[in-house]
Amino acid sequence: MDRLIAFALADGLGPVATVPLIALGAWWTGAMSWRGAVGGFVIGLAITAGAGWAGLAMLGSLLLFGTLVSRRSARRRSALQAFCNGAAACVAALAALEGAVWGVAAVGGALSVALSDTVSGELGRRLDRRPRLLLFGPVLPSGADGAMSAAGTLLGAVAAAAVPAFGMFAGASWGWSGVAW
């Protein structure tokens, strides 16, 4: 708790104060249910506390791009979906809060996986009508377990790279400065 207070004071409450605004915006625009916004707020607060502006930027990229590619879906994201997409990043951010130098990088990795999964599933289903089992196996129905498409895989990889790019733009320190190779 002392580290959380120190973080809030050091960054002037800016990132922490931004989290409820993002959660309310996600609910207001219809991207998340009310419970989803509350769950996203809790996870966003933990990620922001551990990874600062960089964590908030990476989480924001997941929310923005994930919402844009999922807009055809009429349902709002639930608290369970917020938890599933953010739990690993939340744990990594709490490790960063405790001083783990790898924590911010792990936040980026966890959020990259979440966005990659969303983008590859949503866009792959729309762009390639003949998904295959592990890309080269037999053709499967769209949406089947294990169904993959080349377009979805490629777009998922691009989306995964976008998340840490947002973190770097926000000043992420990946904990590698001073590592002797």
Backbone as a chain_set.jsonl record, in Angstrom:
{"seq": "MDRLIAFALADGLGPVATVPLIALGAWWTGAMSWRGAVGGFVIGLAITAGAGWAGLAMLGSLLLFGTLVSRRSARRRSALQAFCNGAAACVAALAALEGAVWGVAAVGGALSVALSDTVSGELGRRLDRRPRLLLFGPVLPSGADGAMSAAGTLLGAVAAAAVPAFGMFAGASWGWSGVAW", "coords": {"N": [[0.824, -1.193, 0.0], [2.004, 1.201, 0.697], [3.724, 1.632, -1.449], [1.878, 2.061, -3.492], [0.695, 4.465, -2.703], [2.981, 6.084, -2.81], [3.49, 5.93, -5.556], [1.188, 7.19, -6.584], [1.52, 9.776, -5.622], [3.986, 10.461, -6.778], [3.539, 10.519, -9.56], [1.638, 12.44, -9.671], [-1.07, 11.769, -9.491], [-2.13, 11.625, -12.013], [-2.214, 9.315, -13.96], [-3.71, 7.493, -12.404], [-6.054, 8.917, -11.894], [-7.068, 9.007, -14.416], [-8.014, 6.473, -15.051], [-10.743, 5.929, -14.017], [-12.161, 7.604, -15.755], [-11.725, 6.465, -18.257], [-12.971, 3.991, -17.853], [-15.63, 4.8, -17.433], [-16.086, 5.968, -19.928], [-15.886, 3.708, -21.585], [-18.128, 2.296, -20.774], [-20.175, 4.17, -21.358], [-19.99, 4.44, -24.152], [-20.848, 2.006, -24.921], [-19.123, -0.098, -25.138], [-18.551, -1.69, -22.973], [-20.321, -3.492, -20.419], [-22.021, -2.295, -17.445], [-21.028, -3.675, -15.2], [-18.781, -4.745, -16.419], [-17.326, -2.409, -16.889], [-16.771, -1.65, -14.252], [-15.223, -3.85, -13.435], [-13.146, -3.541, -15.295], [-12.2, -1.081, -14.416], [-11.083, -1.747, -11.896], [-9.066, -3.57, -12.649], [-7.672, -1.913, -14.414], [-6.801, 0.063, -12.642], [-4.981, -1.377, -11.048], [-3.096, -2.14, -13.013], [-2.229, 0.367, -13.878], [-1.204, 1.379, -11.503], [1.034, -0.236, -11.157], [2.473, -0.07, -13.584], [2.352, 2.522, -14.481], [2.044, 5.389, -16.67], [2.764, 4.094, -19.017], [1.667, 1.514, -18.733], [-1.027, 2.226, -18.65], [-1.307, 3.3, -21.224], [-0.82, 1.016, -22.783], [-2.916, -0.64, -21.939], [-5.013, 0.96, -22.766], [-4.651, 0.793, -25.546], [-5.376, -1.861, -25.978], [-8.09, -1.742, -25.231], [-9.074, 0.189, -27.068], [-8.406, -0.804, -29.745], [-9.392, -3.407, -29.538], [-12.104, -2.902, -29.125], [-12.74, -1.594, -31.524], [-12.402, -3.62, -33.485], [-14.267, -5.415, -32.654], [-16.761, -4.362, -32.979], [-18.948, -5.222, -34.497], [-20.178, -7.113, -33.035], [-22.966, -7.284, -31.007], [-23.116, -7.358, -28.279], [-22.088, -6.125, -25.095], [-18.873, -5.929, -23.498], [-18.149, -7.992, -20.731], [-17.648, -8.184, -17.108], [-16.281, -10.54, -16.613], [-14.968, -10.943, -19.054], [-13.306, -8.699, -19.036], [-11.73, -9.36, -16.847], [-10.532, -11.765, -17.764], [-9.024, -10.83, -19.957], [-7.333, -9.049, -18.677], [-6.156, -10.075, -16.316], [-3.601, -11.43, -16.149], [-1.898, -9.342, -16.874], [-2.448, -7.639, -14.797], [-1.381, -9.027, -12.58], [1.324, -8.996, -13.331], [1.748, -6.236, -13.268], [1.423, -5.709, -10.577], [3.643, -7.047, -9.644], [5.602, -5.402, -10.755], [5.066, -3.148, -9.273], [6.052, -3.95, -6.867], [8.693, -3.83, -7.386], [9.845, -5.481, -9.342], [11.889, -5.721, -12.123], [11.153, -6.681, -14.58], [8.468, -6.386, -14.732], [6.911, -4.352, -16.127], [7.43, -4.976, -18.787], [6.291, -7.51, -18.839], [3.618, -6.828, -18.426], [3.101, -5.562, -20.869], [3.479, -7.78, -22.562], [1.407, -9.532, -21.716], [-0.906, -8.009, -22.285], [-0.547, -7.746, -25.011], [-0.947, -10.361, -25.904], [-3.668, -10.649, -25.289], [-4.864, -8.707, -26.986], [-3.993, -9.62, -29.489], [-5.291, -12.107, -29.644], [-7.985, -11.27, -29.704], [-8.071, -9.655, -32.06], [-7.132, -11.436, -34.071], [-9.082, -13.423, -33.951], [-11.549, -12.03, -34.415], [-11.13, -10.52, -36.851], [-9.954, -12.425, -38.513], [-12.017, -14.245, -38.827], [-13.78, -12.757, -40.353], [-12.345, -12.097, -42.679], [-11.282, -14.38, -43.876], [-12.807, -17.032, -45.127], [-12.287, -19.699, -45.009], [-11.024, -21.128, -42.662], [-8.372, -23.05, -41.178], [-7.26, -26.025, -39.473], [-4.777, -25.313, -37.326], [-3.498, -23.703, -39.318], [-2.472, -25.261, -41.589], [-3.827, -27.625, -41.693], [-6.853, -29.604, -42.109], [-9.747, -27.959, -43.559], [-11.855, -26.055, -41.472], [-15.019, -25.262, -39.895], [-15.876, -21.794, -39.626], [-15.049, -20.213, -36.617], [-14.759, -22.511, -35.154], [-13.159, -24.565, -32.637], [-9.679, -24.3, -32.564], [-9.542, -23.413, -35.172], [-7.83, -21.568, -37.556], [-6.717, -18.748, -39.461], [-4.731, -17.504, -42.154], [-4.843, -14.737, -42.588], [-5.978, -13.805, -40.166], [-3.995, -14.623, -38.362], [-1.745, -13.132, -39.204], [-2.712, -10.47, -38.864], [-3.202, -10.557, -36.123], [-0.577, -10.762, -35.158], [0.438, -8.267, -35.903], [-1.2, -6.636, -34.332], [-0.369, -7.471, -31.811], [2.188, -6.394, -31.729], [1.575, -3.728, -31.645], [0.755, -3.038, -29.072], [3.033, -2.932, -27.137], [4.293, -0.872, -28.496], [2.68, 1.335, -28.012], [3.154, 1.489, -25.291], [5.882, 2.129, -25.283], [5.785, 4.625, -26.481], [4.581, 5.999, -24.436], [6.606, 6.096, -22.656], [7.705, 3.741, -21.54], [9.843, 1.795, -19.551], [11.605, -0.96, -20.061], [13.072, -2.387, -18.282], [15.551, -3.255, -19.04], [17.793, -1.691, -19.163], [21.081, -1.509, -18.254], [21.449, -4.204, -18.061], [23.774, -6.714, -18.38], [25.031, -8.279, -21.162]], "CA": [[0.0, 0.0, 0.0], [2.895, 2.361, 0.724], [4.215, 1.862, -2.81], [0.774, 2.62, -4.259], [0.6, 5.878, -2.313], [4.16, 6.752, -3.362], [3.269, 6.033, -7.0], [0.16, 8.199, -6.834], [2.089, 11.096, -5.356], [5.083, 10.739, -7.701], [3.008, 10.844, -10.881], [0.637, 13.481, -9.547], [-2.4, 11.18, -9.626], [-2.587, 11.681, -13.398], [-2.676, 8.046, -14.526], [-4.744, 6.891, -11.557], [-7.287, 9.683, -12.086], [-7.546, 8.764, -15.776], [-8.65, 5.153, -15.139], [-12.211, 5.959, -13.962], [-12.69, 8.269, -16.944], [-11.716, 5.472, -19.329], [-14.012, 2.996, -17.536], [-16.926, 5.418, -17.713], [-16.19, 6.113, -21.376], [-16.154, 2.384, -22.161], [-19.536, 1.986, -20.49], [-21.024, 5.132, -22.046], [-19.985, 4.173, -25.596], [-21.424, 0.688, -25.161], [-18.087, -1.119, -25.293], [-18.582, -2.568, -21.801], [-21.472, -3.406, -19.524], [-21.695, -1.568, -16.22], [-20.141, -4.542, -14.423], [-17.522, -4.806, -17.155], [-16.601, -1.161, -16.635], [-16.263, -1.711, -12.875], [-14.109, -4.799, -13.473], [-12.065, -2.888, -16.025], [-11.644, -0.048, -13.547], [-10.227, -2.386, -10.879], [-7.879, -4.08, -13.336], [-6.938, -0.752, -14.906], [-6.139, 0.712, -11.511], [-3.817, -2.191, -10.681], [-2.099, -2.036, -14.085], [-1.691, 1.719, -13.854], [-0.39, 1.534, -10.295], [2.307, -0.926, -11.316], [3.196, 0.246, -14.815], [2.25, 3.952, -14.762], [1.464, 5.849, -17.931], [3.002, 3.074, -20.04], [0.643, 0.487, -18.543], [-2.313, 2.788, -19.055], [-1.307, 3.402, -22.69], [-0.951, -0.327, -23.351], [-4.288, -1.068, -21.665], [-5.854, 1.759, -23.654], [-4.565, 0.255, -26.903], [-6.216, -3.069, -25.979], [-9.495, -1.323, -25.207], [-9.399, 0.883, -28.314], [-8.384, -1.679, -30.915], [-10.31, -4.516, -29.286], [-13.461, -2.406, -29.345], [-12.921, -1.304, -32.941], [-12.562, -4.835, -34.294], [-15.398, -6.191, -32.137], [-17.969, -3.541, -33.045], [-20.075, -5.938, -35.105], [-20.822, -7.873, -31.962], [-23.938, -6.391, -30.365], [-23.057, -7.41, -26.822], [-21.046, -5.376, -24.406], [-17.901, -6.749, -22.786], [-18.551, -8.219, -19.341], [-16.594, -8.179, -16.103], [-15.491, -11.754, -16.819], [-14.076, -10.698, -20.189], [-12.284, -7.757, -18.573], [-10.825, -10.121, -15.988], [-9.758, -12.701, -18.582], [-8.062, -10.084, -20.765], [-6.416, -8.23, -17.891], [-5.664, -10.672, -15.068], [-2.152, -11.667, -16.198], [-1.261, -8.026, -16.857], [-2.629, -7.125, -13.441], [-0.389, -9.695, -11.733], [2.63, -8.459, -13.716], [1.835, -4.849, -12.789], [1.645, -5.75, -9.129], [5.055, -7.412, -9.481], [6.354, -4.178, -11.036], [4.855, -2.268, -8.125], [6.937, -4.462, -5.815], [10.078, -3.604, -7.779], [10.339, -6.41, -10.361], [12.281, -4.954, -13.308], [10.507, -7.273, -15.745], [7.025, -6.237, -14.595], [6.27, -3.552, -17.184], [7.52, -5.766, -20.009], [5.298, -8.583, -18.735], [2.315, -6.194, -18.659], [2.999, -5.423, -22.32], [3.304, -9.107, -23.149], [0.07, -10.058, -21.401], [-1.904, -7.248, -23.03], [-0.34, -8.084, -26.422], [-1.616, -11.64, -26.153], [-5.115, -10.419, -25.251], [-5.278, -8.008, -28.205], [-3.744, -10.508, -30.612], [-6.375, -13.085, -29.67], [-9.211, -10.594, -30.132], [-7.956, -9.227, -33.457], [-7.044, -12.589, -34.977], [-10.383, -14.096, -33.976], [-12.6, -11.211, -35.034], [-10.848, -10.184, -38.252], [-9.713, -13.661, -39.249], [-13.329, -14.82, -39.141], [-14.413, -11.95, -41.404], [-11.545, -11.979, -43.901], [-10.941, -15.67, -44.462], [-13.957, -17.922, -44.929], [-11.847, -21.092, -44.972], [-9.971, -21.341, -41.668], [-7.845, -24.415, -41.133], [-6.727, -26.487, -38.204], [-3.364, -24.925, -37.229], [-3.127, -23.086, -40.594], [-2.203, -26.139, -42.722], [-4.63, -28.836, -41.587], [-8.105, -29.586, -42.871], [-10.615, -26.792, -43.427], [-12.805, -26.153, -40.369], [-16.024, -24.189, -39.908], [-15.467, -20.547, -38.979], [-15.379, -20.153, -35.202], [-14.516, -23.802, -34.498], [-11.947, -24.634, -31.815], [-8.474, -24.6, -33.326], [-9.593, -22.857, -36.527], [-6.938, -20.426, -37.741], [-6.585, -18.287, -40.833], [-3.492, -16.761, -42.376], [-5.127, -13.309, -42.399], [-6.142, -13.56, -38.735], [-2.7, -14.785, -37.699], [-0.916, -11.977, -39.557], [-3.252, -9.28, -38.2], [-2.97, -10.737, -34.692], [0.828, -10.436, -34.89], [0.561, -6.806, -35.991], [-1.853, -6.082, -33.142], [0.486, -7.76, -30.657], [3.3, -5.444, -31.756], [1.079, -2.372, -31.386], [0.6, -2.778, -27.63], [4.247, -2.36, -26.55], [4.608, 0.4, -29.155], [1.984, 2.36, -27.232], [3.887, 1.608, -24.029], [7.134, 2.854, -25.529], [5.404, 6.012, -26.726], [4.266, 6.589, -23.133], [7.805, 6.144, -21.832], [7.963, 2.496, -20.813], [11.188, 1.306, -19.331], [11.396, -2.404, -20.049], [13.898, -3.024, -17.258], [16.747, -3.843, -19.635], [18.945, -0.815, -19.093], [21.998, -1.979, -17.229], [21.612, -5.65, -18.11], [25.004, -7.067, -19.076], [24.859, -9.449, -22.024]], "C": [[0.867, 1.255, 0.0], [3.414, 2.682, -0.67], [3.128, 2.479, -3.684], [0.61, 4.105, -3.953], [1.776, 6.657, -2.882], [4.024, 6.942, -4.864], [2.292, 7.167, -7.306], [0.714, 9.602, -6.623], [3.168, 11.452, -6.363], [4.571, 11.152, -9.078], [1.879, 11.863, -10.815], [-0.785, 13.014, -9.761], [-2.917, 11.17, -11.057], [-3.07, 10.361, -13.949], [-3.803, 7.42, -13.719], [-6.077, 7.608, -11.749], [-7.88, 9.452, -13.472], [-8.335, 7.461, -15.883], [-10.174, 5.219, -15.01], [-12.838, 6.643, -15.172], [-12.752, 7.3, -18.128], [-12.816, 4.446, -19.1], [-15.4, 3.561, -17.827], [-17.148, 5.599, -19.212], [-16.497, 4.794, -22.062], [-17.604, 1.975, -21.931], [-20.461, 2.878, -21.317], [-21.102, 4.857, -23.54], [-20.563, 2.799, -25.938], [-20.403, -0.41, -25.344], [-18.13, -2.133, -24.154], [-19.9, -2.41, -21.061], [-21.049, -2.619, -18.281], [-20.736, -2.391, -15.357], [-18.787, -4.694, -15.1], [-16.677, -3.574, -16.924], [-16.027, -1.14, -15.218], [-15.083, -2.679, -12.8], [-12.901, -4.225, -14.185], [-11.404, -1.794, -15.214], [-10.682, -0.657, -12.528], [-8.936, -2.889, -11.522], [-7.033, -2.925, -13.856], [-6.196, -0.023, -13.808], [-4.887, -0.05, -11.106], [-2.713, -2.078, -11.733], [-1.44, -0.662, -14.064], [-0.816, 1.953, -12.626], [0.979, 0.902, -10.47], [3.127, -0.466, -12.497], [3.049, 1.697, -15.251], [1.589, 4.278, -16.083], [1.631, 4.807, -19.028], [1.954, 1.964, -19.939], [-0.717, 0.975, -18.977], [-2.404, 2.902, -20.574], [-1.489, 2.036, -23.331], [-2.353, -0.88, -23.122], [-5.267, -0.317, -22.567], [-5.822, 1.259, -25.083], [-5.386, -1.027, -27.026], [-7.69, -2.688, -26.044], [-9.901, -0.694, -26.545], [-9.483, -0.078, -29.496], [-9.311, -2.874, -30.741], [-11.751, -4.117, -29.523], [-13.716, -2.155, -30.831], [-13.142, -2.564, -33.768], [-13.762, -5.666, -33.85], [-16.722, -5.469, -32.28], [-19.166, -4.245, -33.663], [-20.842, -6.741, -34.07], [-21.719, -6.92, -31.185], [-23.808, -6.382, -28.843], [-21.878, -6.621, -26.268], [-20.111, -6.342, -23.691], [-18.277, -6.81, -21.31], [-17.362, -8.106, -18.399], [-15.7, -9.405, -16.264], [-14.523, -11.569, -17.982], [-12.967, -9.71, -19.808], [-11.253, -8.482, -17.714], [-9.938, -11.047, -16.821], [-8.703, -11.988, -19.423], [-7.019, -9.352, -19.933], [-5.78, -8.865, -16.682], [-4.156, -10.876, -15.073], [-1.389, -10.349, -16.159], [-1.347, -7.401, -15.472], [-1.594, -7.73, -12.494], [1.008, -9.153, -12.044], [2.808, -7.033, -13.212], [2.054, -4.806, -11.281], [3.072, -6.18, -8.814], [5.942, -6.196, -9.737], [6.241, -3.195, -9.878], [5.76, -2.664, -6.962], [8.405, -4.384, -6.213], [10.645, -4.57, -8.805], [10.637, -5.642, -11.647], [11.607, -5.465, -14.568], [9.005, -7.004, -15.776], [6.347, -5.484, -15.72], [6.314, -4.292, -18.511], [6.49, -6.893, -20.0], [3.878, -8.042, -18.903], [2.088, -6.058, -20.165], [2.777, -6.757, -23.005], [1.907, -9.66, -22.931], [-1.016, -9.324, -22.186], [-1.772, -7.484, -24.54], [-1.05, -9.374, -26.786], [-3.132, -11.444, -26.21], [-5.591, -9.733, -26.531], [-5.08, -8.888, -29.43], [-4.863, -11.537, -30.762], [-7.671, -12.462, -30.189], [-9.166, -10.257, -31.619], [-7.931, -10.428, -34.394], [-8.378, -13.32, -35.064], [-11.44, -13.31, -34.72], [-12.337, -10.962, -36.52], [-10.576, -11.423, -39.094], [-11.017, -14.306, -39.686], [-13.992, -14.056, -40.298], [-13.671, -12.01, -42.734], [-11.26, -13.3, -44.596], [-12.047, -16.662, -44.14], [-13.572, -19.392, -44.843], [-10.736, -21.282, -43.953], [-9.579, -22.817, -41.612], [-7.407, -24.759, -39.709], [-5.23, -26.201, -38.216], [-2.771, -24.496, -38.574], [-2.998, -24.046, -41.769], [-3.028, -27.424, -42.711], [-5.904, -28.747, -42.412], [-8.912, -28.307, -42.61], [-11.633, -27.058, -42.328], [-13.875, -25.085, -40.536], [-15.499, -22.954, -39.169], [-15.942, -20.532, -37.535], [-15.147, -21.45, -34.453], [-13.239, -23.738, -33.667], [-10.766, -25.041, -32.678], [-8.452, -24.039, -34.729], [-8.731, -21.598, -36.592], [-6.935, -20.027, -39.209], [-5.283, -17.514, -40.952], [-3.709, -15.27, -42.117], [-5.254, -12.973, -40.908], [-4.827, -13.654, -37.989], [-1.805, -13.584, -37.956], [-1.404, -10.712, -38.836], [-3.102, -9.361, -36.68], [-1.538, -10.399, -34.31], [1.066, -8.929, -34.944], [-0.042, -6.152, -34.751], [-0.994, -6.303, -31.901], [1.66, -6.79, -30.589], [2.848, -4.03, -31.412], [1.036, -2.056, -29.895], [1.886, -2.24, -27.005], [4.683, -1.066, -27.225], [3.918, 1.544, -28.433], [2.686, 2.575, -25.895], [5.173, 2.386, -24.192], [6.853, 4.332, -25.769], [5.139, 6.733, -25.405], [5.453, 6.546, -22.178], [8.108, 4.894, -21.04], [9.451, 2.232, -20.709], [11.053, -0.193, -19.144], [12.282, -3.124, -19.039], [15.18, -3.612, -17.796], [17.948, -2.929, -19.57], [19.848, -1.301, -17.963], [22.147, -3.483, -17.183], [22.854, -5.948, -18.928], [24.769, -8.333, -19.885], [26.133, -10.181, -22.024]], "O": [[0.513, 2.258, -0.621], [3.534, 3.849, -1.041], [3.42, 3.328, -4.526], [0.409, 4.908, -4.864], [1.599, 7.768, -3.383], [4.396, 7.988, -5.394], [2.544, 7.997, -8.179], [0.396, 10.515, -7.385], [3.274, 12.609, -6.77], [5.133, 12.057, -9.694], [1.227, 12.118, -11.828], [-1.632, 13.805, -10.179], [-4.047, 10.741, -11.291], [-4.221, 10.265, -14.373], [-4.749, 6.876, -14.29], [-7.125, 6.962, -11.765], [-9.072, 9.678, -13.678], [-9.232, 7.353, -16.719], [-10.861, 4.61, -15.831], [-13.947, 6.286, -15.571], [-13.709, 7.313, -18.902], [-13.519, 4.067, -20.038], [-16.245, 2.876, -18.402], [-18.258, 5.408, -19.709], [-17.278, 4.755, -23.013], [-18.231, 1.375, -22.804], [-21.423, 2.392, -21.91], [-22.163, 5.019, -24.141], [-20.743, 2.472, -27.111], [-20.763, -1.54, -25.672], [-17.785, -3.3, -24.344], [-20.514, -1.343, -21.071], [-19.87, -2.319, -18.093], [-19.749, -1.864, -14.844], [-17.758, -4.765, -14.427], [-15.458, -3.667, -16.779], [-14.913, -0.659, -15.011], [-14.064, -2.374, -12.18], [-11.767, -4.397, -13.739], [-10.193, -1.592, -15.304], [-9.586, -0.136, -12.322], [-7.845, -2.661, -10.999], [-5.808, -2.957, -13.75], [-5.083, 0.457, -14.02], [-3.847, 0.556, -10.848], [-1.538, -1.937, -11.393], [-0.224, -0.551, -14.218], [0.198, 2.646, -12.706], [1.978, 1.438, -9.989], [4.356, -0.466, -12.431], [3.574, 2.072, -16.299], [0.707, 3.562, -16.558], [0.751, 4.648, -19.874], [1.415, 1.527, -20.955], [-1.48, 0.236, -19.599], [-3.456, 2.632, -21.153], [-2.224, 1.9, -24.308], [-2.921, -1.518, -24.009], [-6.232, -0.895, -23.067], [-6.842, 1.289, -25.772], [-6.021, -1.261, -28.054], [-8.448, -3.257, -26.829], [-10.958, -1.016, -27.087], [-10.511, -0.155, -30.169], [-9.948, -3.307, -31.701], [-12.536, -4.899, -30.06], [-14.793, -2.47, -31.337], [-13.987, -2.572, -34.664], [-14.223, -6.531, -34.594], [-17.726, -5.934, -31.74], [-20.304, -3.881, -33.367], [-22.032, -7.007, -34.236], [-21.269, -5.859, -30.752], [-24.339, -5.486, -28.187], [-20.83, -6.484, -26.9], [-20.514, -7.445, -23.322], [-18.673, -5.807, -20.717], [-16.219, -7.953, -18.832], [-14.488, -9.315, -16.07], [-13.372, -11.998, -17.899], [-11.818, -9.877, -20.219], [-10.051, -8.245, -17.839], [-8.727, -11.105, -16.606], [-7.595, -12.5, -19.581], [-5.93, -9.063, -20.429], [-4.92, -8.241, -16.06], [-3.49, -10.529, -14.097], [-0.358, -10.243, -15.496], [-0.423, -6.716, -15.032], [-0.995, -7.012, -11.693], [1.787, -8.883, -11.13], [3.897, -6.659, -12.777], [2.789, -3.956, -10.778], [3.651, -5.729, -7.826], [6.922, -5.98, -9.024], [7.199, -2.498, -9.545], [6.181, -1.818, -6.174], [9.272, -4.824, -5.459], [11.833, -4.488, -9.116], [9.753, -4.988, -12.201], [11.505, -4.722, -15.545], [8.337, -7.359, -16.747], [5.313, -5.925, -16.223], [5.354, -4.249, -19.28], [5.886, -7.196, -21.029], [3.023, -8.727, -19.464], [1.019, -6.397, -20.674], [1.972, -6.854, -23.931], [1.294, -10.196, -23.854], [-1.943, -9.952, -22.697], [-2.765, -7.43, -25.266], [-1.676, -9.476, -27.841], [-3.802, -12.006, -27.077], [-6.608, -10.127, -27.101], [-5.927, -8.895, -30.323], [-5.326, -11.804, -31.87], [-8.367, -13.055, -31.012], [-10.113, -10.54, -32.353], [-8.634, -10.438, -35.405], [-8.761, -13.786, -36.138], [-12.15, -13.86, -35.562], [-13.221, -11.17, -37.352], [-10.936, -11.46, -40.27], [-11.11, -14.85, -40.786], [-14.684, -14.653, -41.122], [-14.293, -11.978, -43.796], [-11.02, -13.319, -45.804], [-12.195, -17.079, -42.991], [-14.433, -20.245, -44.626], [-9.603, -21.573, -44.338], [-10.363, -23.702, -41.955], [-7.215, -23.881, -38.868], [-4.493, -26.773, -39.019], [-1.657, -24.894, -38.918], [-3.386, -23.678, -42.877], [-2.927, -28.227, -43.638], [-6.016, -27.91, -43.307], [-8.767, -27.667, -41.568], [-12.206, -28.144, -42.252], [-13.661, -24.102, -41.246], [-14.758, -23.078, -38.193], [-17.11, -20.808, -37.26], [-15.32, -21.494, -33.235], [-12.341, -22.948, -33.961], [-10.842, -26.011, -33.433], [-7.444, -24.169, -35.424], [-8.887, -20.683, -35.784], [-7.128, -20.864, -40.091], [-4.794, -16.943, -39.977], [-2.867, -14.614, -41.504], [-4.701, -11.976, -40.445], [-4.565, -12.861, -37.085], [-1.175, -13.07, -37.032], [-0.602, -9.972, -38.265], [-2.896, -8.339, -36.024], [-1.302, -9.814, -33.253], [1.807, -8.382, -34.128], [0.538, -5.223, -34.187], [-0.901, -5.428, -31.041], [2.08, -6.406, -29.497], [3.647, -3.221, -30.94], [1.261, -0.911, -29.503], [1.847, -1.176, -26.388], [5.365, -0.246, -26.61], [4.507, 2.612, -28.26], [2.799, 3.706, -25.422], [5.522, 3.208, -23.345], [7.605, 5.192, -25.308], [5.431, 7.92, -25.266], [5.321, 6.919, -21.012], [8.711, 4.974, -19.969], [10.208, 2.426, -21.66], [10.45, -0.647, -18.171], [12.243, -4.351, -18.952], [15.843, -4.385, -17.104], [19.051, -3.366, -19.9], [19.391, -1.478, -16.833], [22.895, -4.001, -16.353], [22.972, -5.48, -20.061], [24.35, -9.352, -19.336], [26.251, -11.215, -22.681]]}, "num_chains": 1, "name": "protein.A"}
